[in-house]
Amino acid sequence: MALALLAACGSACAKTDPAMTVSATLSADGRSFSVRAPGLDRVHGGFAASIRVAGETRELVSAEGTAVGAMQGPTETTPSGEVGMTAVTLHFQKEQVDLMLRLGRMPGEPGILAQAGIRNGSGQPVELLSVTPLDLTIKADDRPAEWLITGFYSPKSAVTRLSELDQPLAVHEAGGFYNASGKGFWFGPVGTPTAYVNARFTPAARGQLAFDLTSEMSGARVDPGETRWGQQVVLLMAPPNQAVARWAEWVGKTHGARTTKGALSGWNSWNFLKHKQPGGEELMVVDAVRRSGGRLRPDVIEEECVTQTAQEVLDAPWLPDVVRTVGLIGARFGLRLAFEPAANAAGTPLQIADITATVRRAVQRGCRYLKISMAPAVTRAAGEKRTSFEIQRADWLAIRQAAGEDSYLLFCDVGARPDRAVVGCVDASRIGPDALRRKLPSIINDVRPYAQLNGRWFAVDYDVYYLAAEAEGLVVGGGPLVVRAWRSRVGLSCGAAITADPWYRDGFKEHWLNAEVLTPPATEHTEVLGFGTSEDWSGLIGHVRRAWGDSTVALVWNVGKKEQTVGKVDFAAAGMNPDRRYAVWSFWDNQFLGVAKGSWTTPVLIEAASQHLCFTDLDRTPDQPVLIGSNLHIYCGAAEIKRV
């Protein structure tokens, strides 16, 4: 006897949509289960927990437990609707601890939910080190060279082919296991924010692969009689871009993402210019805005505190006048608050009360945009019941409370990657390293997929863009082609569009257009071409859906060291109709390139060259004029045109 968790729409789904033939089947004794999905054969698994009792670590493995009572079928509310879950409890006599699993099939979608936990039935506290809801043995098809392991938080170079996997591979939080055709699965945390998740892929015998997904519980104390669940996780058996979008939206909803303020554009006094007069440069920027005749429209003007500490800026006599003047042009005055290393003047560790006091004072002084850098160090007290994730999240919620609802908070991670713990606490997050002028060529080639979080977790921030490759003695490494591609990348992320270039200098006035085309940030969702199914991520793509016409914007660039054809944009793979004709328009050239059907192949591009294109469906309304592009905004019509 076995219990199968099938699609909510029943067997009809399997007849009409092969992608919906996904199921999880729990064994009669509740100790194991199997998963069925396209492209994956004989996926078997169990679940586990690691605890510490009186200083001794014990492993609770489902295969060794004894079922307690009958399997239950509770329901759970998710962003996809009600999910029927199967719950099983296994008892471990020696430890007097129960290992529990909830397993469910997402309604109407090819995905499986899992969550593991423990119940302490002993007479003493236990420390919960980790719970593993999914410990699977996978047999993919017979073409291992086509299967890729891609970590969401990993650089492009970290993509691993299954055929080359010869030792365990760790993946933090989320990632994908797909073949070139998009069969496979995406994995990651969902549900109530509880703990960080880590995955591990390990080669096994007979061409098999071991995969475990573990919720790191940090040694949280579980007292006698208490139950403690780990982080819920999901396997999504949809193509990567669909799965990433669905996962990001799910996390955003369950973690309370703050997306209503959107992404901001503007200016900051970053350290390129070696500022020596904090506050003075902001006034010159305001003056340039007033003289621009509406061309420069910043949402924020930020002081980066290069020569002074944040406390010195907050004490500065010039601050009230600058805050007032910035407000007169409709912008927010911003300030960077750096709490790394997290120590006060005496060298002792900062407490969250110290940090929130500084945040509160900054807001009281008129700083309504705060760029906060804070090291993720967590001090755990003996007997702490919270995970490290929950402690960090509590700190960020305290920061949000201190800042108030109206303040705009940007998380600037010292590790240059987004952190799920801040979702629901901040309005924006840095998603890459400092965009230093000299390092720009290497930064742009290390393409990351974080732009897909924009508008789902928060507004994303790629640091700064550049008005020009060279002006007023300021030179950007890589030259004009790299600067142009980076500007396109920032714009197509639909996230923050901030520059540190001095708008007020005469040499930059002729480049104001490059600030105009990034104002305001668009509100579309952009995908990474080839992410999850290829080692080549050298492209972005986003769809514009309007009552007056549909279009697709794409950016592809040559990351190689020689002249080459970057490749083709396959219309079907890109979510376009391969049977329709599309006008092809080049944004940077402001030029119509022709009509394409089925795909578009780039010409030979020199090193660092790119194409920023708009594909417009000509067959949607063949008897009417069609807008095929715009050079007024970098998203080619999505942000600046409301109606045609």
JSON list of N, CA, C and O in Angstrom, two decimals, residues 393-445:
[
{"chain": "A", "resi": 393, "resn": "ARG", "atom": "N", "xyz": [16.95, 38.08, 11.13]},
{"chain": "A", "resi": 393, "resn": "ARG", "atom": "CA", "xyz": [15.69, 38.67, 10.66]},
{"chain": "A", "resi": 393, "resn": "ARG", "atom": "C", "xyz": [15.06, 39.56, 11.73]},
{"chain": "A", "resi": 393, "resn": "ARG", "atom": "O", "xyz": [14.53, 40.64, 11.43]},
{"chain": "A", "resi": 394, "resn": "ALA", "atom": "N", "xyz": [15.15, 39.14, 12.98]},
{"chain": "A", "resi": 394, "resn": "ALA", "atom": "CA", "xyz": [14.63, 39.96, 14.07]},
{"chain": "A", "resi": 394, "resn": "ALA", "atom": "C", "xyz": [15.37, 41.28, 14.15]},
{"chain": "A", "resi": 394, "resn": "ALA", "atom": "O", "xyz": [14.77, 42.34, 14.42]},
{"chain": "A", "resi": 395, "resn": "ASP", "atom": "N", "xyz": [16.69, 41.25, 13.93]},
{"chain": "A", "resi": 395, "resn": "ASP", "atom": "CA", "xyz": [17.47, 42.49, 13.94]},
{"chain": "A", "resi": 395, "resn": "ASP", "atom": "C", "xyz": [17.02, 43.42, 12.83]},
{"chain": "A", "resi": 395, "resn": "ASP", "atom": "O", "xyz": [16.87, 44.64, 13.04]},
{"chain": "A", "resi": 396, "resn": "TRP", "atom": "N", "xyz": [16.78, 42.86, 11.65]},
{"chain": "A", "resi": 396, "resn": "TRP", "atom": "CA", "xyz": [16.36, 43.71, 10.53]},
{"chain": "A", "resi": 396, "resn": "TRP", "atom": "C", "xyz": [14.94, 44.24, 10.73]},
{"chain": "A", "resi": 396, "resn": "TRP", "atom": "O", "xyz": [14.63, 45.37, 10.32]},
{"chain": "A", "resi": 397, "resn": "LEU", "atom": "N", "xyz": [14.09, 43.46, 11.34]},
{"chain": "A", "resi": 397, "resn": "LEU", "atom": "CA", "xyz": [12.75, 43.96, 11.64]},
{"chain": "A", "resi": 397, "resn": "LEU", "atom": "C", "xyz": [12.81, 45.10, 12.65]},
{"chain": "A", "resi": 397, "resn": "LEU", "atom": "O", "xyz": [12.04, 46.06, 12.58]},
{"chain": "A", "resi": 398, "resn": "ALA", "atom": "N", "xyz": [13.77, 45.01, 13.59]},
{"chain": "A", "resi": 398, "resn": "ALA", "atom": "CA", "xyz": [13.97, 46.10, 14.55]},
{"chain": "A", "resi": 398, "resn": "ALA", "atom": "C", "xyz": [14.47, 47.36, 13.85]},
{"chain": "A", "resi": 398, "resn": "ALA", "atom": "O", "xyz": [14.08, 48.49, 14.19]},
{"chain": "A", "resi": 399, "resn": "ILE", "atom": "N", "xyz": [15.35, 47.17, 12.87]},
{"chain": "A", "resi": 399, "resn": "ILE", "atom": "CA", "xyz": [15.85, 48.31, 12.09]},
{"chain": "A", "resi": 399, "resn": "ILE", "atom": "C", "xyz": [14.70, 48.96, 11.32]},
{"chain": "A", "resi": 399, "resn": "ILE", "atom": "O", "xyz": [14.58, 50.19, 11.28]},
{"chain": "A", "resi": 400, "resn": "ARG", "atom": "N", "xyz": [13.86, 48.14, 10.72]},
{"chain": "A", "resi": 400, "resn": "ARG", "atom": "CA", "xyz": [12.70, 48.69, 9.99]},
{"chain": "A", "resi": 400, "resn": "ARG", "atom": "C", "xyz": [11.80, 49.46, 10.94]},
{"chain": "A", "resi": 400, "resn": "ARG", "atom": "O", "xyz": [11.33, 50.56, 10.61]},
{"chain": "A", "resi": 401, "resn": "GLN", "atom": "N", "xyz": [11.54, 48.93, 12.11]},
{"chain": "A", "resi": 401, "resn": "GLN", "atom": "CA", "xyz": [10.69, 49.63, 13.07]},
{"chain": "A", "resi": 401, "resn": "GLN", "atom": "C", "xyz": [11.31, 50.96, 13.47]},
{"chain": "A", "resi": 401, "resn": "GLN", "atom": "O", "xyz": [10.60, 51.97, 13.59]},
{"chain": "A", "resi": 402, "resn": "ALA", "atom": "N", "xyz": [12.63, 50.97, 13.66]},
{"chain": "A", "resi": 402, "resn": "ALA", "atom": "CA", "xyz": [13.30, 52.21, 14.03]},
{"chain": "A", "resi": 402, "resn": "ALA", "atom": "C", "xyz": [13.23, 53.24, 12.90]},
{"chain": "A", "resi": 402, "resn": "ALA", "atom": "O", "xyz": [13.11, 54.44, 13.14]},
{"chain": "A", "resi": 403, "resn": "ALA", "atom": "N", "xyz": [13.32, 52.76, 11.66]},
{"chain": "A", "resi": 403, "resn": "ALA", "atom": "CA", "xyz": [13.30, 53.67, 10.51]},
{"chain": "A", "resi": 403, "resn": "ALA", "atom": "C", "xyz": [11.91, 54.18, 10.19]},
{"chain": "A", "resi": 403, "resn": "ALA", "atom": "O", "xyz": [11.75, 55.27, 9.62]},
{"chain": "A", "resi": 404, "resn": "GLY", "atom": "N", "xyz": [10.89, 53.39, 10.53]},
{"chain": "A", "resi": 404, "resn": "GLY", "atom": "CA", "xyz": [9.53, 53.78, 10.19]},
{"chain": "A", "resi": 404, "resn": "GLY", "atom": "C", "xyz": [9.14, 53.28, 8.81]},
{"chain": "A", "resi": 404, "resn": "GLY", "atom": "O", "xyz": [9.99, 52.92, 7.98]},
{"chain": "A", "resi": 405, "resn": "GLU", "atom": "N", "xyz": [7.87, 53.28, 8.54]},
{"chain": "A", "resi": 405, "resn": "GLU", "atom": "CA", "xyz": [7.36, 52.72, 7.29]},
{"chain": "A", "resi": 405, "resn": "GLU", "atom": "C", "xyz": [7.71, 53.58, 6.08]},
{"chain": "A", "resi": 405, "resn": "GLU", "atom": "O", "xyz": [7.88, 53.07, 4.97]},
{"chain": "A", "resi": 406, "resn": "ASP", "atom": "N", "xyz": [7.83, 54.88, 6.26]},
{"chain": "A", "resi": 406, "resn": "ASP", "atom": "CA", "xyz": [8.04, 55.75, 5.11]},
{"chain": "A", "resi": 406, "resn": "ASP", "atom": "C", "xyz": [9.49, 55.78, 4.64]},
{"chain": "A", "resi": 406, "resn": "ASP", "atom": "O", "xyz": [9.76, 56.09, 3.49]},
{"chain": "A", "resi": 407, "resn": "SER", "atom": "N", "xyz": [10.42, 55.44, 5.50]},
{"chain": "A", "resi": 407, "resn": "SER", "atom": "CA", "xyz": [11.84, 55.48, 5.12]},
{"chain": "A", "resi": 407, "resn": "SER", "atom": "C", "xyz": [12.15, 54.37, 4.12]},
{"chain": "A", "resi": 407, "resn": "SER", "atom": "O", "xyz": [11.61, 53.27, 4.20]},
{"chain": "A", "resi": 408, "resn": "TYR", "atom": "N", "xyz": [13.03, 54.68, 3.20]},
{"chain": "A", "resi": 408, "resn": "TYR", "atom": "CA", "xyz": [13.45, 53.72, 2.17]},
{"chain": "A", "resi": 408, "resn": "TYR", "atom": "C", "xyz": [14.76, 53.10, 2.62]},
{"chain": "A", "resi": 408, "resn": "TYR", "atom": "O", "xyz": [15.77, 53.80, 2.82]},
{"chain": "A", "resi": 409, "resn": "LEU", "atom": "N", "xyz": [14.78, 51.78, 2.80]},
{"chain": "A", "resi": 409, "resn": "LEU", "atom": "CA", "xyz": [15.97, 51.08, 3.27]},
{"chain": "A", "resi": 409, "resn": "LEU", "atom": "C", "xyz": [16.58, 50.24, 2.16]},
{"chain": "A", "resi": 409, "resn": "LEU", "atom": "O", "xyz": [15.89, 49.46, 1.50]},
{"chain": "A", "resi": 410, "resn": "LEU", "atom": "N", "xyz": [17.89, 50.41, 1.97]},
{"chain": "A", "resi": 410, "resn": "LEU", "atom": "CA", "xyz": [18.66, 49.62, 1.02]},
{"chain": "A", "resi": 410, "resn": "LEU", "atom": "C", "xyz": [19.66, 48.77, 1.80]},
{"chain": "A", "resi": 410, "resn": "LEU", "atom": "O", "xyz": [20.48, 49.31, 2.56]},
{"chain": "A", "resi": 411, "resn": "PHE", "atom": "N", "xyz": [19.61, 47.47, 1.63]},
{"chain": "A", "resi": 411, "resn": "PHE", "atom": "CA", "xyz": [20.57, 46.57, 2.25]},
{"chain": "A", "resi": 411, "resn": "PHE", "atom": "C", "xyz": [21.78, 46.44, 1.33]},
{"chain": "A", "resi": 411, "resn": "PHE", "atom": "O", "xyz": [21.64, 46.04, 0.17]},
{"chain": "A", "resi": 412, "resn": "CYS", "atom": "N", "xyz": [22.95, 46.79, 1.84]},
{"chain": "A", "resi": 412, "resn": "CYS", "atom": "CA", "xyz": [24.18, 46.69, 1.05]},
{"chain": "A", "resi": 412, "resn": "CYS", "atom": "C", "xyz": [25.06, 45.63, 1.70]},
{"chain": "A", "resi": 412, "resn": "CYS", "atom": "O", "xyz": [25.83, 45.92, 2.62]},
{"chain": "A", "resi": 413, "resn": "ASP", "atom": "N", "xyz": [24.92, 44.39, 1.26]},
{"chain": "A", "resi": 413, "resn": "ASP", "atom": "CA", "xyz": [25.62, 43.26, 1.87]},
{"chain": "A", "resi": 413, "resn": "ASP", "atom": "C", "xyz": [27.11, 43.35, 1.63]},
{"chain": "A", "resi": 413, "resn": "ASP", "atom": "O", "xyz": [27.55, 43.61, 0.50]},
{"chain": "A", "resi": 414, "resn": "VAL", "atom": "N", "xyz": [27.90, 43.10, 2.66]},
{"chain": "A", "resi": 414, "resn": "VAL", "atom": "CA", "xyz": [29.35, 43.11, 2.49]},
{"chain": "A", "resi": 414, "resn": "VAL", "atom": "C", "xyz": [29.79, 41.94, 1.61]},
{"chain": "A", "resi": 414, "resn": "VAL", "atom": "O", "xyz": [30.88, 41.95, 1.06]},
{"chain": "A", "resi": 415, "resn": "GLY", "atom": "N", "xyz": [28.94, 40.92, 1.47]},
{"chain": "A", "resi": 415, "resn": "GLY", "atom": "CA", "xyz": [29.26, 39.80, 0.59]},
{"chain": "A", "resi": 415, "resn": "GLY", "atom": "C", "xyz": [28.70, 39.96, -0.81]},
{"chain": "A", "resi": 415, "resn": "GLY", "atom": "O", "xyz": [28.86, 39.07, -1.65]},
{"chain": "A", "resi": 416, "resn": "ALA", "atom": "N", "xyz": [28.05, 41.10, -1.08]},
{"chain": "A", "resi": 416, "resn": "ALA", "atom": "CA", "xyz": [27.56, 41.45, -2.42]},
{"chain": "A", "resi": 416, "resn": "ALA", "atom": "C", "xyz": [26.59, 40.43, -2.99]},
{"chain": "A", "resi": 416, "resn": "ALA", "atom": "O", "xyz": [26.61, 40.11, -4.16]},
{"chain": "A", "resi": 417, "resn": "ARG", "atom": "N", "xyz": [25.70, 39.91, -2.15]},
{"chain": "A", "resi": 417, "resn": "ARG", "atom": "CA", "xyz": [24.64, 39.06, -2.67]},
{"chain": "A", "resi": 417, "resn": "ARG", "atom": "C", "xyz": [23.39, 39.26, -1.80]},
{"chain": "A", "resi": 417, "resn": "ARG", "atom": "O", "xyz": [23.50, 39.63, -0.63]},
{"chain": "A", "resi": 418, "resn": "PRO", "atom": "N", "xyz": [22.22, 39.01, -2.35]},
{"chain": "A", "resi": 418, "resn": "PRO", "atom": "CA", "xyz": [21.00, 39.22, -1.57]},
{"chain": "A", "resi": 418, "resn": "PRO", "atom": "C", "xyz": [20.88, 38.21, -0.44]},
{"chain": "A", "resi": 418, "resn": "PRO", "atom": "O", "xyz": [21.48, 37.13, -0.48]},
{"chain": "A", "resi": 419, "resn": "ASP", "atom": "N", "xyz": [20.09, 38.54, 0.56]},
{"chain": "A", "resi": 419, "resn": "ASP", "atom": "CA", "xyz": [19.91, 37.70, 1.73]},
{"chain": "A", "resi": 419, "resn": "ASP", "atom": "C", "xyz": [18.42, 37.58, 2.01]},
{"chain": "A", "resi": 419, "resn": "ASP", "atom": "O", "xyz": [17.73, 38.58, 2.20]},
{"chain": "A", "resi": 420, "resn": "ARG", "atom": "N", "xyz": [17.93, 36.35, 2.03]},
{"chain": "A", "resi": 420, "resn": "ARG", "atom": "CA", "xyz": [16.50, 36.12, 2.25]},
{"chain": "A", "resi": 420, "resn": "ARG", "atom": "C", "xyz": [16.03, 36.65, 3.60]},
{"chain": "A", "resi": 420, "resn": "ARG", "atom": "O", "xyz": [14.85, 36.98, 3.78]},
{"chain": "A", "resi": 421, "resn": "ALA", "atom": "N", "xyz": [16.95, 36.75, 4.57]},
{"chain": "A", "resi": 421, "resn": "ALA", "atom": "CA", "xyz": [16.57, 37.21, 5.90]},
{"chain": "A", "resi": 421, "resn": "ALA", "atom": "C", "xyz": [16.07, 38.64, 5.91]},
{"chain": "A", "resi": 421, "resn": "ALA", "atom": "O", "xyz": [15.34, 39.03, 6.83]},
{"chain": "A", "resi": 422, "resn": "VAL", "atom": "N", "xyz": [16.42, 39.46, 4.92]},
{"chain": "A", "resi": 422, "resn": "VAL", "atom": "CA", "xyz": [16.00, 40.87, 4.92]},
{"chain": "A", "resi": 422, "resn": "VAL", "atom": "C", "xyz": [14.72, 41.09, 4.14]},
{"chain": "A", "resi": 422, "resn": "VAL", "atom": "O", "xyz": [14.18, 42.20, 4.13]},
{"chain": "A", "resi": 423, "resn": "VAL", "atom": "N", "xyz": [14.20, 40.05, 3.46]},
{"chain": "A", "resi": 423, "resn": "VAL", "atom": "CA", "xyz": [12.97, 40.20, 2.68]},
{"chain": "A", "resi": 423, "resn": "VAL", "atom": "C", "xyz": [11.82, 40.54, 3.62]},
{"chain": "A", "resi": 423, "resn": "VAL", "atom": "O", "xyz": [11.61, 39.87, 4.63]},
{"chain": "A", "resi": 424, "resn": "GLY", "atom": "N", "xyz": [11.11, 41.59, 3.31]},
{"chain": "A", "resi": 424, "resn": "GLY", "atom": "CA", "xyz": [10.04, 42.07, 4.17]},
{"chain": "A", "resi": 424, "resn": "GLY", "atom": "C", "xyz": [10.49, 43.14, 5.14]},
{"chain": "A", "resi": 424, "resn": "GLY", "atom": "O", "xyz": [9.67, 43.73, 5.83]},
{"chain": "A", "resi": 425, "resn": "CYS", "atom": "N", "xyz": [11.81, 43.40, 5.16]},
{"chain": "A", "resi": 425, "resn": "CYS", "atom": "CA", "xyz": [12.37, 44.42, 6.06]},
{"chain": "A", "resi": 425, "resn": "CYS", "atom": "C", "xyz": [12.91, 45.62, 5.28]},
{"chain": "A", "resi": 425, "resn": "CYS", "atom": "O", "xyz": [12.87, 46.74, 5.78]},
{"chain": "A", "resi": 426, "resn": "VAL", "atom": "N", "xyz": [13.45, 45.38, 4.08]},
{"chain": "A", "resi": 426, "resn": "VAL", "atom": "CA", "xyz": [14.06, 46.45, 3.30]},
{"chain": "A", "resi": 426, "resn": "VAL", "atom": "C", "xyz": [13.30, 46.63, 1.99]},
{"chain": "A", "resi": 426, "resn": "VAL", "atom": "O", "xyz": [12.56, 45.75, 1.54]},
{"chain": "A", "resi": 427, "resn": "ASP", "atom": "N", "xyz": [13.52, 47.79, 1.38]},
{"chain": "A", "resi": 427, "resn": "ASP", "atom": "CA", "xyz": [12.86, 48.10, 0.11]},
{"chain": "A", "resi": 427, "resn": "ASP", "atom": "C", "xyz": [13.74, 47.76, -1.09]},
{"chain": "A", "resi": 427, "resn": "ASP", "atom": "O", "xyz": [13.24, 47.61, -2.21]},
{"chain": "A", "resi": 428, "resn": "ALA", "atom": "N", "xyz": [15.05, 47.68, -0.87]},
{"chain": "A", "resi": 428, "resn": "ALA", "atom": "CA", "xyz": [15.99, 47.39, -1.95]},
{"chain": "A", "resi": 428, "resn": "ALA", "atom": "C", "xyz": [17.19, 46.65, -1.39]},
{"chain": "A", "resi": 428, "resn": "ALA", "atom": "O", "xyz": [17.45, 46.67, -0.19]},
{"chain": "A", "resi": 429, "resn": "SER", "atom": "N", "xyz": [17.94, 46.00, -2.28]},
{"chain": "A", "resi": 429, "resn": "SER", "atom": "CA", "xyz": [19.12, 45.26, -1.84]},
{"chain": "A", "resi": 429, "resn": "SER", "atom": "C", "xyz": [20.16, 45.27, -2.95]},
{"chain": "A", "resi": 429, "resn": "SER", "atom": "O", "xyz": [19.84, 45.10, -4.13]},
{"chain": "A", "resi": 430, "resn": "ARG", "atom": "N", "xyz": [21.42, 45.48, -2.55]},
{"chain": "A", "resi": 430, "resn": "ARG", "atom": "CA", "xyz": [22.53, 45.31, -3.48]},
{"chain": "A", "resi": 430, "resn": "ARG", "atom": "C", "xyz": [22.59, 43.85, -3.89]},
{"chain": "A", "resi": 430, "resn": "ARG", "atom": "O", "xyz": [22.41, 42.94, -3.07]},
{"chain": "A", "resi": 431, "resn": "ILE", "atom": "N", "xyz": [22.92, 43.58, -5.15]},
{"chain": "A", "resi": 431, "resn": "ILE", "atom": "CA", "xyz": [22.99, 42.21, -5.64]},
{"chain": "A", "resi": 431, "resn": "ILE", "atom": "C", "xyz": [24.30, 41.93, -6.36]},
{"chain": "A", "resi": 431, "resn": "ILE", "atom": "O", "xyz": [24.42, 40.95, -7.09]},
{"chain": "A", "resi": 432, "resn": "GLY", "atom": "N", "xyz": [25.29, 42.77, -6.15]},
{"chain": "A", "resi": 432, "resn": "GLY", "atom": "CA", "xyz": [26.57, 42.55, -6.78]},
{"chain": "A", "resi": 432, "resn": "GLY", "atom": "C", "xyz": [27.66, 43.35, -6.09]},
{"chain": "A", "resi": 432, "resn": "GLY", "atom": "O", "xyz": [27.39, 44.15, -5.20]},
{"chain": "A", "resi": 433, "resn": "PRO", "atom": "N", "xyz": [28.90, 43.16, -6.51]},
{"chain": "A", "resi": 433, "resn": "PRO", "atom": "CA", "xyz": [30.02, 43.87, -5.88]},
{"chain": "A", "resi": 433, "resn": "PRO", "atom": "C", "xyz": [30.04, 45.34, -6.27]},
{"chain": "A", "resi": 433, "resn": "PRO", "atom": "O", "xyz": [29.29, 45.78, -7.15]},
{"chain": "A", "resi": 434, "resn": "ASP", "atom": "N", "xyz": [30.92, 46.11, -5.63]},
{"chain": "A", "resi": 434, "resn": "ASP", "atom": "CA", "xyz": [31.11, 47.50, -6.01]},
{"chain": "A", "resi": 434, "resn": "ASP", "atom": "C", "xyz": [31.48, 47.58, -7.49]},
{"chain": "A", "resi": 434, "resn": "ASP", "atom": "O", "xyz": [32.41, 46.90, -7.94]},
{"chain": "A", "resi": 435, "resn": "ALA", "atom": "N", "xyz": [30.76, 48.40, -8.23]},
{"chain": "A", "resi": 435, "resn": "ALA", "atom": "CA", "xyz": [31.01, 48.53, -9.66]},
{"chain": "A", "resi": 435, "resn": "ALA", "atom": "C", "xyz": [32.16, 49.51, -9.90]},
{"chain": "A", "resi": 435, "resn": "ALA", "atom": "O", "xyz": [31.99, 50.58, -10.48]},
{"chain": "A", "resi": 436, "resn": "LEU", "atom": "N", "xyz": [33.35, 49.15, -9.43]},
{"chain": "A", "resi": 436, "resn": "LEU", "atom": "CA", "xyz": [34.52, 50.01, -9.59]},
{"chain": "A", "resi": 436, "resn": "LEU", "atom": "C", "xyz": [34.83, 50.21, -11.06]},
{"chain": "A", "resi": 436, "resn": "LEU", "atom": "O", "xyz": [34.71, 49.29, -11.87]},
{"chain": "A", "resi": 437, "resn": "ARG", "atom": "N", "xyz": [35.27, 51.42, -11.39]},
{"chain": "A", "resi": 437, "resn": "ARG", "atom": "CA", "xyz": [35.59, 51.73, -12.78]},
{"chain": "A", "resi": 437, "resn": "ARG", "atom": "C", "xyz": [36.59, 50.74, -13.37]},
{"chain": "A", "resi": 437, "resn": "ARG", "atom": "O", "xyz": [36.43, 50.25, -14.47]},
{"chain": "A", "resi": 438, "resn": "ARG", "atom": "N", "xyz": [37.63, 50.44, -12.61]},
{"chain": "A", "resi": 438, "resn": "ARG", "atom": "CA", "xyz": [38.69, 49.60, -13.14]},
{"chain": "A", "resi": 438, "resn": "ARG", "atom": "C", "xyz": [38.27, 48.13, -13.25]},
{"chain": "A", "resi": 438, "resn": "ARG", "atom": "O", "xyz": [38.89, 47.36, -13.99]},
{"chain": "A", "resi": 439, "resn": "LYS", "atom": "N", "xyz": [37.23, 47.72, -12.50]},
{"chain": "A", "resi": 439, "resn": "LYS", "atom": "CA", "xyz": [36.83, 46.32, -12.48]},
{"chain": "A", "resi": 439, "resn": "LYS", "atom": "C", "xyz": [35.59, 46.03, -13.31]},
{"chain": "A", "resi": 439, "resn": "LYS", "atom": "O", "xyz": [35.13, 44.89, -13.35]},
{"chain": "A", "resi": 440, "resn": "LEU", "atom": "N", "xyz": [35.04, 47.04, -13.96]},
{"chain": "A", "resi": 440, "resn": "LEU", "atom": "CA", "xyz": [33.78, 46.85, -14.65]},
{"chain": "A", "resi": 440, "resn": "LEU", "atom": "C", "xyz": [33.80, 45.71, -15.68]},
{"chain": "A", "resi": 440, "resn": "LEU", "atom": "O", "xyz": [32.85, 44.93, -15.75]},
{"chain": "A", "resi": 441, "resn": "PRO", "atom": "N", "xyz": [34.86, 45.54, -16.49]},
{"chain": "A", "resi": 441, "resn": "PRO", "atom": "CA", "xyz": [34.85, 44.45, -17.47]},
{"chain": "A", "resi": 441, "resn": "PRO", "atom": "C", "xyz": [34.67, 43.07, -16.83]},
{"chain": "A", "resi": 441, "resn": "PRO", "atom": "O", "xyz": [33.95, 42.23, -17.37]},
{"chain": "A", "resi": 442, "resn": "SER", "atom": "N", "xyz": [35.32, 42.82, -15.70]},
{"chain": "A", "resi": 442, "resn": "SER", "atom": "CA", "xyz": [35.18, 41.50, -15.07]},
{"chain": "A", "resi": 442, "resn": "SER", "atom": "C", "xyz": [33.84, 41.36, -14.37]},
{"chain": "A", "resi": 442, "resn": "SER", "atom": "O", "xyz": [33.28, 40.25, -14.30]},
{"chain": "A", "resi": 443, "resn": "ILE", "atom": "N", "xyz": [33.30, 42.45, -13.86]},
{"chain": "A", "resi": 443, "resn": "ILE", "atom": "CA", "xyz": [32.01, 42.38, -13.16]},
{"chain": "A", "resi": 443, "resn": "ILE", "atom": "C", "xyz": [30.89, 42.03, -14.13]},
{"chain": "A", "resi": 443, "resn": "ILE", "atom": "O", "xyz": [30.06, 41.17, -13.85]},
{"chain": "A", "resi": 444, "resn": "ILE", "atom": "N", "xyz": [30.87, 42.64, -15.28]},
{"chain": "A", "resi": 444, "resn": "ILE", "atom": "CA", "xyz": [29.78, 42.41, -16.22]},
{"chain": "A", "resi": 444, "resn": "ILE", "atom": "C", "xyz": [29.82, 41.00, -16.78]},
{"chain": "A", "resi": 444, "resn": "ILE", "atom": "O", "xyz": [28.80, 40.42, -17.12]},
{"chain": "A", "resi": 445, "resn": "ASN", "atom": "N", "xyz": [31.00, 40.41, -16.86]},
{"chain": "A", "resi": 445, "resn": "ASN", "atom": "CA", "xyz": [31.10, 39.06, -17.39]},
{"chain": "A", "resi": 445, "resn": "ASN", "atom": "C", "xyz": [30.74, 37.99, -16.36]},
{"chain": "A", "resi": 445, "resn": "ASN", "atom": "O", "xyz": [30.51, 36.84, -16.72]}
]
